[in-house]
Amino acid sequence: MPDVAGSLALSYDIDVINKEEEKRLADIKESVHKRISTFTEKPVVFLELESPYFDFEPENVQPLDTLGHFIAQ
């Protein structure tokens, strides 16, 4: 039985894949940092709502490091 994973690895440039993955992870970290800084480093306005309505879609929840979760719009 041939080594399928090994033969597929020879077809791809592993260095290019690793560089793309490193860039993807760096982009994700930058995005999370921007979201976190919005609520921790910049001014925030609090509005008191008389009849607030909130919609929650759990498939859009993304973790924000150790500060909770961000709901993507």
mmCIF file of C-alpha atoms in Angstrom:
data_model
loop_
_atom_site.group_PDB
_atom_site.id
_atom_site.type_symbol
_atom_site.label_atom_id
_atom_site.label_comp_id
_atom_site.label_asym_id
_atom_site.label_seq_id
_atom_site.Cartn_x
_atom_site.Cartn_y
_atom_site.Cartn_z
ATOM 1 C CA MET A 1 0.000 0.000 0.000
ATOM 2 C CA PRO A 2 1.625 3.290 -1.057
ATOM 3 C CA ASP A 3 2.156 6.151 1.397
ATOM 4 C CA VAL A 4 -0.554 8.529 0.169
ATOM 5 C CA ALA A 5 0.391 11.392 2.510
ATOM 6 C CA GLY A 6 4.042 11.110 1.532
ATOM 7 C CA SER A 7 3.292 11.093 -2.180
ATOM 8 C CA LEU A 8 0.951 14.093 -1.831
ATOM 9 C CA ALA A 9 3.587 15.998 0.164
ATOM 10 C CA LEU A 10 5.998 15.617 -2.750
ATOM 11 C CA SER A 11 3.435 17.276 -5.047
ATOM 12 C CA TYR A 12 3.256 20.442 -2.929
ATOM 13 C CA ASP A 13 5.886 22.986 -1.953
ATOM 14 C CA ILE A 14 5.893 22.601 1.831
ATOM 15 C CA ASP A 15 7.879 25.827 2.347
ATOM 16 C CA VAL A 16 5.253 27.850 0.448
ATOM 17 C CA ILE A 17 2.446 26.215 2.433
ATOM 18 C CA ASN A 18 4.215 26.954 5.739
ATOM 19 C CA LYS A 19 4.754 30.616 4.757
ATOM 20 C CA GLU A 20 1.089 30.965 3.770
ATOM 21 C CA GLU A 21 -0.010 29.425 7.073
ATOM 22 C CA GLU A 22 2.291 31.739 9.054
ATOM 23 C CA LYS A 23 0.839 34.753 7.211
ATOM 24 C CA ARG A 24 -2.716 33.486 7.798
ATOM 25 C CA LEU A 25 -2.046 33.113 11.533
ATOM 26 C CA ALA A 26 -0.445 36.576 11.684
ATOM 27 C CA ASP A 27 -3.522 38.051 9.939
ATOM 28 C CA ILE A 28 -5.821 36.320 12.434
ATOM 29 C CA LYS A 29 -3.782 37.636 15.389
ATOM 30 C CA GLU A 30 -3.862 41.164 13.933
ATOM 31 C CA SER A 31 -7.632 40.966 13.441
ATOM 32 C CA VAL A 32 -8.173 39.771 17.016
ATOM 33 C CA HIS A 33 -5.881 42.528 18.337
ATOM 34 C CA LYS A 34 -7.881 45.175 16.436
ATOM 35 C CA ARG A 35 -11.150 43.886 17.906
ATOM 36 C CA ILE A 36 -9.727 43.730 21.423
ATOM 37 C CA SER A 37 -8.230 47.233 21.197
ATOM 38 C CA THR A 38 -11.619 48.592 20.114
ATOM 39 C CA PHE A 39 -13.017 47.732 23.549
ATOM 40 C CA THR A 40 -9.934 48.004 25.767
ATOM 41 C CA GLU A 41 -7.789 50.851 24.416
ATOM 42 C CA LYS A 42 -10.229 53.246 22.764
ATOM 43 C CA PRO A 43 -13.068 55.341 24.204
ATOM 44 C CA VAL A 44 -16.361 53.510 24.603
ATOM 45 C CA VAL A 45 -19.877 54.967 24.633
ATOM 46 C CA PHE A 46 -22.535 53.389 26.835
ATOM 47 C CA LEU A 47 -26.143 53.807 25.752
ATOM 48 C CA GLU A 48 -29.056 52.976 27.992
ATOM 49 C CA LEU A 49 -31.742 51.239 25.965
ATOM 50 C CA GLU A 50 -35.326 51.096 27.129
ATOM 51 C CA SER A 51 -36.396 48.093 25.061
ATOM 52 C CA PRO A 52 -33.263 46.459 23.734
ATOM 53 C CA TYR A 53 -33.482 43.601 21.285
ATOM 54 C CA PHE A 54 -30.434 41.386 20.844
ATOM 55 C CA ASP A 55 -30.061 38.663 18.275
ATOM 56 C CA PHE A 56 -27.606 35.846 18.942
ATOM 57 C CA GLU A 57 -26.259 33.538 16.248
ATOM 58 C CA PRO A 58 -23.762 31.115 17.792
ATOM 59 C CA GLU A 59 -22.130 30.279 14.445
ATOM 60 C CA ASN A 60 -20.717 33.843 14.308
ATOM 61 C CA VAL A 61 -18.957 33.765 17.699
ATOM 62 C CA GLN A 62 -15.185 34.165 17.613
ATOM 63 C CA PRO A 63 -12.859 34.007 20.650
ATOM 64 C CA LEU A 64 -11.050 37.202 21.659
ATOM 65 C CA ASP A 65 -8.002 35.788 23.387
ATOM 66 C CA THR A 66 -8.801 35.723 27.127
ATOM 67 C CA LEU A 67 -11.311 38.594 27.030
ATOM 68 C CA GLY A 68 -14.411 36.743 25.937
ATOM 69 C CA HIS A 69 -16.020 36.397 22.541
ATOM 70 C CA PHE A 70 -16.756 38.668 19.597
ATOM 71 C CA ILE A 71 -19.959 38.253 17.618
ATOM 72 C CA ALA A 72 -19.212 38.843 13.934
ATOM 73 C CA GLN A 73 -21.633 41.076 12.114
#
